[in-house]
mmCIF file of C-alpha atoms in Angstrom:
data_model
loop_
_atom_site.group_PDB
_atom_site.id
_atom_site.type_symbol
_atom_site.label_atom_id
_atom_site.label_comp_id
_atom_site.label_asym_id
_atom_site.label_seq_id
_atom_site.Cartn_x
_atom_site.Cartn_y
_atom_site.Cartn_z
ATOM 1 C CA MET A 13 -20.249 16.312 -59.243
ATOM 2 C CA ALA A 14 -18.716 14.940 -56.010
ATOM 3 C CA LYS A 15 -16.054 12.295 -56.349
ATOM 4 C CA PRO A 16 -16.944 8.906 -54.829
ATOM 5 C CA ARG A 17 -15.116 8.154 -51.572
ATOM 6 C CA LYS A 18 -12.429 5.541 -51.757
ATOM 7 C CA GLU A 19 -13.054 2.522 -49.616
ATOM 8 C CA LYS A 20 -10.412 1.738 -47.020
ATOM 9 C CA SER A 21 -8.345 -1.311 -47.689
ATOM 10 C CA ALA A 22 -8.722 -4.262 -45.337
ATOM 11 C CA LEU A 23 -5.102 -3.801 -44.222
ATOM 12 C CA ARG A 24 -5.667 -0.141 -43.333
ATOM 13 C CA GLU A 25 -8.835 -0.944 -41.381
ATOM 14 C CA ASN A 26 -7.045 -3.643 -39.411
ATOM 15 C CA VAL A 27 -4.095 -1.355 -38.633
ATOM 16 C CA GLU A 28 -6.429 1.435 -37.477
ATOM 17 C CA SER A 29 -8.363 -1.005 -35.274
ATOM 18 C CA ILE A 30 -5.155 -2.270 -33.671
ATOM 19 C CA VAL A 31 -3.877 1.274 -33.043
ATOM 20 C CA ILE A 32 -7.197 2.326 -31.463
ATOM 21 C CA ALA A 33 -7.239 -0.816 -29.311
ATOM 22 C CA ILE A 34 -3.674 -0.126 -28.100
ATOM 23 C CA ILE A 35 -4.521 3.504 -27.289
ATOM 24 C CA LEU A 36 -7.634 2.448 -25.348
ATOM 25 C CA ALA A 37 -5.657 -0.232 -23.485
ATOM 26 C CA VAL A 38 -3.000 2.317 -22.487
ATOM 27 C CA ILE A 39 -5.664 4.765 -21.291
ATOM 28 C CA MET A 40 -7.427 2.018 -19.328
ATOM 29 C CA ARG A 41 -4.179 0.899 -17.699
ATOM 30 C CA GLN A 42 -3.113 4.431 -16.837
ATOM 31 C CA PHE A 43 -6.373 5.806 -15.483
ATOM 32 C CA VAL A 44 -8.976 3.072 -14.919
ATOM 33 C CA VAL A 45 -7.864 -0.520 -14.199
ATOM 34 C CA GLN A 46 -4.457 -2.162 -13.930
ATOM 35 C CA ALA A 47 -3.453 -5.778 -13.344
ATOM 36 C CA PHE A 48 -0.927 -6.786 -10.679
ATOM 37 C CA LYS A 49 0.591 -10.080 -9.552
ATOM 38 C CA ILE A 50 1.113 -10.884 -5.852
ATOM 39 C CA PRO A 51 4.808 -11.792 -5.346
ATOM 40 C CA SER A 52 4.948 -12.335 -1.558
ATOM 41 C CA GLY A 53 2.932 -13.711 1.350
ATOM 42 C CA SER A 54 2.578 -10.435 3.260
ATOM 43 C CA MET A 55 -1.188 -10.248 2.580
ATOM 44 C CA GLU A 56 -2.062 -13.911 3.282
ATOM 45 C CA GLU A 57 -4.709 -15.221 3.587
ATOM 46 C CA THR A 58 -6.523 -12.384 1.802
ATOM 47 C CA LEU A 59 -4.085 -12.516 -1.096
ATOM 48 C CA GLN A 60 -1.757 -15.412 -1.818
ATOM 49 C CA ILE A 61 1.458 -15.691 -3.806
ATOM 50 C CA GLY A 62 0.453 -16.190 -7.431
ATOM 51 C CA ASP A 63 -2.853 -14.297 -7.199
ATOM 52 C CA HIS A 64 -3.404 -11.945 -10.139
ATOM 53 C CA ILE A 65 -5.569 -8.976 -9.197
ATOM 54 C CA LEU A 66 -7.238 -5.957 -10.754
ATOM 55 C CA VAL A 67 -6.761 -2.534 -9.193
ATOM 56 C CA ASN A 68 -9.271 0.301 -9.573
ATOM 57 C CA LYS A 69 -7.215 3.408 -10.395
ATOM 58 C CA PHE A 70 -10.301 5.499 -11.148
ATOM 59 C CA LEU A 71 -11.916 5.423 -7.695
ATOM 60 C CA TYR A 72 -9.514 7.665 -5.778
ATOM 61 C CA HIS A 73 -9.819 10.485 -8.294
ATOM 62 C CA PHE A 74 -13.270 11.116 -6.798
ATOM 63 C CA SER A 75 -13.044 9.819 -3.230
ATOM 64 C CA SER A 76 -10.420 9.363 -0.556
ATOM 65 C CA PRO A 77 -9.050 5.953 0.478
ATOM 66 C CA LYS A 78 -11.045 4.391 3.312
ATOM 67 C CA LEU A 79 -10.197 2.400 6.394
ATOM 68 C CA SER A 80 -9.445 -1.267 5.544
ATOM 69 C CA ASP A 81 -9.071 -0.631 1.795
ATOM 70 C CA VAL A 82 -6.447 -2.887 0.216
ATOM 71 C CA ILE A 83 -4.308 -0.510 -1.823
ATOM 72 C CA VAL A 84 -1.455 -0.668 -4.312
ATOM 73 C CA PHE A 85 1.075 2.148 -4.013
ATOM 74 C CA LYS A 86 4.606 3.185 -4.844
ATOM 75 C CA TYR A 87 6.969 2.150 -2.074
ATOM 76 C CA PRO A 88 7.680 5.348 -0.090
ATOM 77 C CA TRP A 89 11.454 4.873 -0.325
ATOM 78 C CA GLU A 90 11.743 3.677 -3.925
ATOM 79 C CA ASP A 91 9.740 4.827 -6.956
ATOM 80 C CA LYS A 92 10.091 1.700 -9.079
ATOM 81 C CA ARG A 93 8.620 -0.763 -6.539
ATOM 82 C CA ASP A 94 4.897 -1.307 -6.020
ATOM 83 C CA PHE A 95 3.568 -2.561 -2.686
ATOM 84 C CA ILE A 96 0.149 -3.845 -1.650
ATOM 85 C CA LYS A 97 -1.083 -3.442 1.933
ATOM 86 C CA ARG A 98 -4.226 -2.657 3.920
ATOM 87 C CA ILE A 99 -5.034 0.782 5.328
ATOM 88 C CA VAL A 100 -5.413 0.564 9.112
ATOM 89 C CA ALA A 101 -5.177 4.251 10.035
ATOM 90 C CA LEU A 102 -6.337 7.360 8.192
ATOM 91 C CA PRO A 103 -4.894 10.887 8.116
ATOM 92 C CA GLY A 104 -5.045 12.402 11.602
ATOM 93 C CA ASP A 105 -5.510 9.056 13.387
ATOM 94 C CA GLN A 106 -3.357 7.767 16.214
ATOM 95 C CA VAL A 107 -2.371 4.135 15.752
ATOM 96 C CA GLU A 108 -0.877 1.727 18.267
ATOM 97 C CA ILE A 109 -0.278 -2.027 18.324
ATOM 98 C CA ARG A 110 -0.489 -3.857 21.651
ATOM 99 C CA ASN A 111 0.218 -7.589 21.620
ATOM 100 C CA LYS A 112 -0.651 -7.681 17.890
ATOM 101 C CA GLU A 113 -3.981 -5.909 18.531
ATOM 102 C CA VAL A 114 -4.340 -2.739 16.455
ATOM 103 C CA MET A 115 -5.696 0.281 18.348
ATOM 104 C CA VAL A 116 -6.908 3.293 16.368
ATOM 105 C CA ASN A 117 -7.647 6.412 18.414
ATOM 106 C CA GLY A 118 -7.718 4.226 21.511
ATOM 107 C CA GLN A 119 -10.259 1.738 20.137
ATOM 108 C CA SER A 120 -9.537 -1.850 19.112
ATOM 109 C CA MET A 121 -9.998 -2.745 15.445
ATOM 110 C CA SER A 122 -11.970 -5.841 14.496
ATOM 111 C CA GLU A 123 -9.847 -7.517 11.825
ATOM 112 C CA PRO A 124 -11.417 -10.776 10.572
ATOM 113 C CA TYR A 125 -8.905 -10.909 7.723
ATOM 114 C CA VAL A 126 -5.953 -11.375 10.129
ATOM 115 C CA ALA A 127 -5.561 -15.017 11.158
ATOM 116 C CA PRO A 128 -4.533 -15.666 14.787
ATOM 117 C CA ASP A 129 -0.961 -16.854 15.279
ATOM 118 C CA PRO A 130 -0.510 -19.096 18.332
ATOM 119 C CA ARG A 131 3.263 -19.218 17.814
ATOM 120 C CA ARG A 132 3.893 -15.674 19.047
ATOM 121 C CA THR A 133 4.074 -15.607 22.826
ATOM 122 C CA ARG A 134 6.264 -12.614 23.609
ATOM 123 C CA PRO A 135 4.581 -9.199 24.026
ATOM 124 C CA TYR A 136 4.656 -6.943 20.984
ATOM 125 C CA ARG A 137 4.124 -3.190 21.035
ATOM 126 C CA PHE A 138 4.374 -0.476 18.414
ATOM 127 C CA GLY A 139 3.446 3.195 18.732
ATOM 128 C CA PRO A 140 1.441 5.171 19.559
ATOM 129 C CA LEU A 141 2.050 6.995 16.316
ATOM 130 C CA ARG A 142 0.234 10.052 14.960
ATOM 131 C CA VAL A 143 -0.584 9.893 11.234
ATOM 132 C CA PRO A 144 -0.106 13.339 9.625
ATOM 133 C CA LYS A 145 -2.885 14.923 7.616
ATOM 134 C CA LYS A 146 -3.122 17.854 5.255
ATOM 135 C CA ASP A 147 -3.050 21.276 7.007
ATOM 136 C CA ASP A 148 -1.599 19.858 10.220
ATOM 137 C CA GLU A 149 0.871 22.330 11.732
ATOM 138 C CA VAL A 150 4.205 20.693 12.525
ATOM 139 C CA GLU A 151 7.216 22.106 14.357
ATOM 140 C CA ILE A 152 10.348 21.160 16.278
ATOM 141 C CA ARG A 153 10.860 23.112 19.495
ATOM 142 C CA LYS A 154 13.924 23.813 21.607
ATOM 143 C CA ASP A 155 13.104 20.828 23.818
ATOM 144 C CA LYS A 156 14.053 18.598 20.827
ATOM 145 C CA ARG A 157 10.551 17.212 20.398
ATOM 146 C CA LEU A 158 8.134 17.105 17.496
ATOM 147 C CA TYR A 159 4.798 18.898 17.842
ATOM 148 C CA ILE A 160 1.710 18.520 15.646
ATOM 149 C CA ASN A 161 -0.948 21.200 16.118
ATOM 150 C CA GLY A 162 0.763 22.197 19.350
ATOM 151 C CA ASP A 163 0.710 18.705 20.910
ATOM 152 C CA PRO A 164 3.921 16.709 21.500
ATOM 153 C CA VAL A 165 4.106 13.570 19.379
ATOM 154 C CA ALA A 166 5.516 10.241 20.553
ATOM 155 C CA ILE A 167 8.210 8.868 18.252
ATOM 156 C CA PRO A 168 8.892 5.089 18.147
ATOM 157 C CA ASP A 169 12.047 3.988 19.930
ATOM 158 C CA GLY A 170 14.732 1.996 18.186
ATOM 159 C CA MET A 171 16.244 2.001 14.721
ATOM 160 C CA PHE A 172 14.478 1.186 11.454
ATOM 161 C CA ARG A 173 15.728 0.149 8.027
ATOM 162 C CA PRO A 174 13.338 1.501 5.367
ATOM 163 C CA ASP A 175 15.867 0.849 2.601
ATOM 164 C CA ASP A 176 16.957 -2.783 2.211
ATOM 165 C CA HIS A 177 20.553 -1.730 1.647
ATOM 166 C CA GLY A 178 20.662 1.563 3.511
ATOM 167 C CA PRO A 179 21.774 2.520 7.017
ATOM 168 C CA PRO A 180 19.335 2.182 9.946
ATOM 169 C CA LEU A 181 17.351 5.321 10.766
ATOM 170 C CA SER A 182 15.774 6.703 13.909
ATOM 171 C CA GLY A 183 12.012 6.745 14.477
ATOM 172 C CA PHE A 184 11.890 10.445 13.655
ATOM 173 C CA GLN A 185 13.804 10.015 10.414
ATOM 174 C CA THR A 186 11.700 7.055 9.285
ATOM 175 C CA PHE A 187 8.231 8.363 10.088
ATOM 176 C CA TYR A 188 8.284 12.158 10.290
ATOM 177 C CA ARG A 189 11.322 13.602 8.561
ATOM 178 C CA ALA A 190 9.523 13.470 5.180
ATOM 179 C CA LEU A 191 7.107 16.158 6.421
ATOM 180 C CA PHE A 192 9.853 18.778 6.398
ATOM 181 C CA PRO A 193 11.270 20.563 3.327
ATOM 182 C CA ASN A 194 14.844 19.688 4.314
ATOM 183 C CA ARG A 195 14.908 15.869 4.419
ATOM 184 C CA SER A 196 18.219 15.814 6.320
ATOM 185 C CA ILE A 197 16.586 17.571 9.261
ATOM 186 C CA THR A 198 16.871 16.168 12.806
ATOM 187 C CA LEU A 199 15.271 16.940 16.147
ATOM 188 C CA ASP A 200 18.407 18.763 17.280
ATOM 189 C CA ARG A 201 17.457 22.140 15.800
ATOM 190 C CA PRO A 202 14.150 24.033 16.175
ATOM 191 C CA VAL A 203 11.911 24.372 13.115
ATOM 192 C CA LYS A 204 9.199 27.032 13.041
ATOM 193 C CA PRO A 205 5.573 25.864 12.625
ATOM 194 C CA PHE A 206 4.348 25.241 9.088
ATOM 195 C CA LYS A 207 1.496 23.310 7.446
ATOM 196 C CA VAL A 208 1.677 19.806 6.009
ATOM 197 C CA ASP A 209 0.700 19.898 2.321
ATOM 198 C CA GLN A 210 -0.489 16.296 1.864
ATOM 199 C CA ASP A 211 -2.404 13.478 3.575
ATOM 200 C CA TYR A 212 -0.734 10.282 4.783
ATOM 201 C CA TYR A 213 -1.891 6.732 5.575
ATOM 202 C CA PHE A 214 -0.664 3.905 7.815
ATOM 203 C CA THR A 215 -0.741 0.447 6.256
ATOM 204 C CA LEU A 216 -0.157 -3.121 7.416
ATOM 205 C CA GLY A 217 0.007 -6.500 5.734
ATOM 206 C CA ASP A 218 -2.643 -9.017 6.781
ATOM 207 C CA ASN A 219 0.132 -11.514 7.502
ATOM 208 C CA ARG A 220 1.475 -9.438 10.386
ATOM 209 C CA ASN A 221 4.395 -11.748 11.209
ATOM 210 C CA ASN A 222 5.722 -11.685 7.647
ATOM 211 C CA SER A 223 5.134 -8.188 6.341
ATOM 212 C CA LYS A 224 7.440 -5.231 5.855
ATOM 213 C CA ASP A 225 4.927 -2.413 6.143
ATOM 214 C CA SER A 226 4.386 0.990 7.754
ATOM 215 C CA ARG A 227 5.886 -0.326 10.999
ATOM 216 C CA TYR A 228 9.250 -0.434 9.229
ATOM 217 C CA TRP A 229 9.259 2.292 6.576
ATOM 218 C CA GLY A 230 6.637 4.804 7.648
ATOM 219 C CA PHE A 231 3.573 6.447 6.183
ATOM 220 C CA VAL A 232 2.177 6.226 2.645
ATOM 221 C CA LYS A 233 1.741 9.625 1.038
ATOM 222 C CA SER A 234 -1.611 10.021 -0.717
ATOM 223 C CA ASP A 235 -0.088 10.944 -4.078
ATOM 224 C CA ARG A 236 1.788 7.605 -4.151
ATOM 225 C CA ILE A 237 -1.388 5.506 -3.998
ATOM 226 C CA LYS A 238 -2.184 3.912 -7.362
ATOM 227 C CA GLY A 239 -5.566 2.398 -6.571
ATOM 228 C CA LYS A 240 -7.741 -0.059 -4.676
ATOM 229 C CA ALA A 241 -7.466 -3.823 -5.226
ATOM 230 C CA PHE A 242 -10.923 -5.268 -5.843
ATOM 231 C CA PHE A 243 -10.841 -8.504 -7.879
ATOM 232 C CA ILE A 244 -8.840 -11.745 -8.256
ATOM 233 C CA TYR A 245 -9.064 -12.764 -11.913
ATOM 234 C CA TRP A 246 -6.428 -15.524 -11.847
ATOM 235 C CA SER A 247 -4.551 -17.554 -9.233
ATOM 236 C CA TRP A 248 -1.639 -19.861 -9.989
ATOM 237 C CA ASP A 249 -0.012 -21.988 -7.269
ATOM 238 C CA CYS A 250 3.360 -22.648 -8.858
ATOM 239 C CA ARG A 251 6.425 -21.164 -7.178
ATOM 240 C CA ALA A 252 8.897 -22.204 -9.845
ATOM 241 C CA ARG A 253 12.265 -20.524 -10.277
ATOM 242 C CA LYS A 254 14.052 -22.828 -12.699
ATOM 243 C CA PHE A 255 12.989 -23.686 -16.245
ATOM 244 C CA ALA A 256 12.445 -27.353 -15.398
ATOM 245 C CA GLN A 257 10.093 -26.362 -12.588
ATOM 246 C CA HIS A 258 8.065 -24.166 -14.948
ATOM 247 C CA VAL A 259 7.785 -27.057 -17.390
ATOM 248 C CA LYS A 260 6.599 -29.346 -14.594
ATOM 249 C CA CYS A 261 3.911 -26.829 -13.592
ATOM 250 C CA ALA A 262 2.797 -26.455 -17.203
ATOM 251 C CA THR A 263 2.393 -30.200 -17.631
ATOM 252 C CA ASN A 264 0.180 -30.289 -14.537
ATOM 253 C CA PHE A 265 -1.672 -27.080 -15.393
ATOM 254 C CA ALA A 266 -5.063 -27.841 -13.848
ATOM 255 C CA GLN A 267 -3.491 -29.046 -10.626
ATOM 256 C CA HIS A 268 -1.807 -25.680 -9.997
ATOM 257 C CA VAL A 269 -4.791 -23.410 -10.700
ATOM 258 C CA ARG A 270 -6.575 -22.253 -7.538
ATOM 259 C CA TRP A 271 -10.028 -22.586 -9.054
ATOM 260 C CA ASP A 272 -11.820 -21.494 -5.865
ATOM 261 C CA ARG A 273 -10.087 -18.086 -5.948
ATOM 262 C CA LEU A 274 -10.931 -17.145 -9.538
ATOM 263 C CA GLY A 275 -13.400 -14.287 -9.758
ATOM 264 C CA ARG A 276 -13.217 -13.477 -6.042
ATOM 265 C CA LEU A 277 -14.089 -9.925 -4.981
ATOM 266 C CA LEU A 278 -12.000 -8.276 -2.275
ATOM 267 C CA ASN A 279 -14.837 -6.732 -0.298
ATOM 268 C CA LEU A 280 -14.318 -8.055 3.231
ATOM 269 C CA THR A 281 -14.771 -4.688 4.871
ATOM 270 C CA SER A 282 -16.738 -1.556 4.146
ATOM 271 C CA SER A 283 -15.571 2.021 4.078
ATOM 272 C CA SER A 284 -16.865 3.029 7.493
ATOM 273 C CA ARG A 285 -15.613 3.075 11.046
ATOM 274 C CA ALA A 286 -17.795 0.046 11.784
ATOM 275 C CA VAL A 287 -14.649 -2.062 11.771
ATOM 276 C CA VAL A 288 -13.550 -0.368 15.008
ATOM 277 C CA ARG A 289 -14.832 -2.119 18.133
ATOM 278 C CA GLN A 290 -16.368 0.190 20.690
#
């Protein structure tokens, strides 16, 4: 005769439920959805300091990032920092900025999310810059120039500082040196043609005058992208640094909540080339 099964104690059931919930939360955070807080104004007005967003980490396992996606990624020069920017050029594109107007493959992008800035009067140019893509063939020839698929590539003039505390680097070092196996490589010595093994993206902040983005530290490698930002679930307008300031915000809680931003979807642009003006 079979022995009757012992009923689980209430304590054991609660412990098992908590453990399962923790495991599911870890899986969700790692592979599906993760929450992030916006710490700077580089994506204003799309995202403001104090916005709390959800990022879809599941999407890019089945599709590639699209033009104008707002993405969270590991900073290309430091693994422990996460950045959020907007994709403005895809692998294989040529990007250029003329007087703050973004040109992709020679066509002007329509960017309704970028607010006009009447304060800037001096001309501003950046590029043209070729974004590398997987299976591109890159080489350095005896003429001390970079070639991609046999075509010479323009390299931005000037010095850049991708690392906040590091020495300034040349345009080649900042944008293209990462394509080569030997990261200390320069344009001084020829390098035989070989294929690029990964796609890259060019990103900008929506607040173009206050954003350290691909103009300063280069391309975003596809395997560093964590996911696509899609939802604002909380927004808190309290830029407190000291304890007394936090207390003051807490006592005026309702006043500091941006109620109009709660539940907002980040779907300003679609995934197509329709955002490029003909």
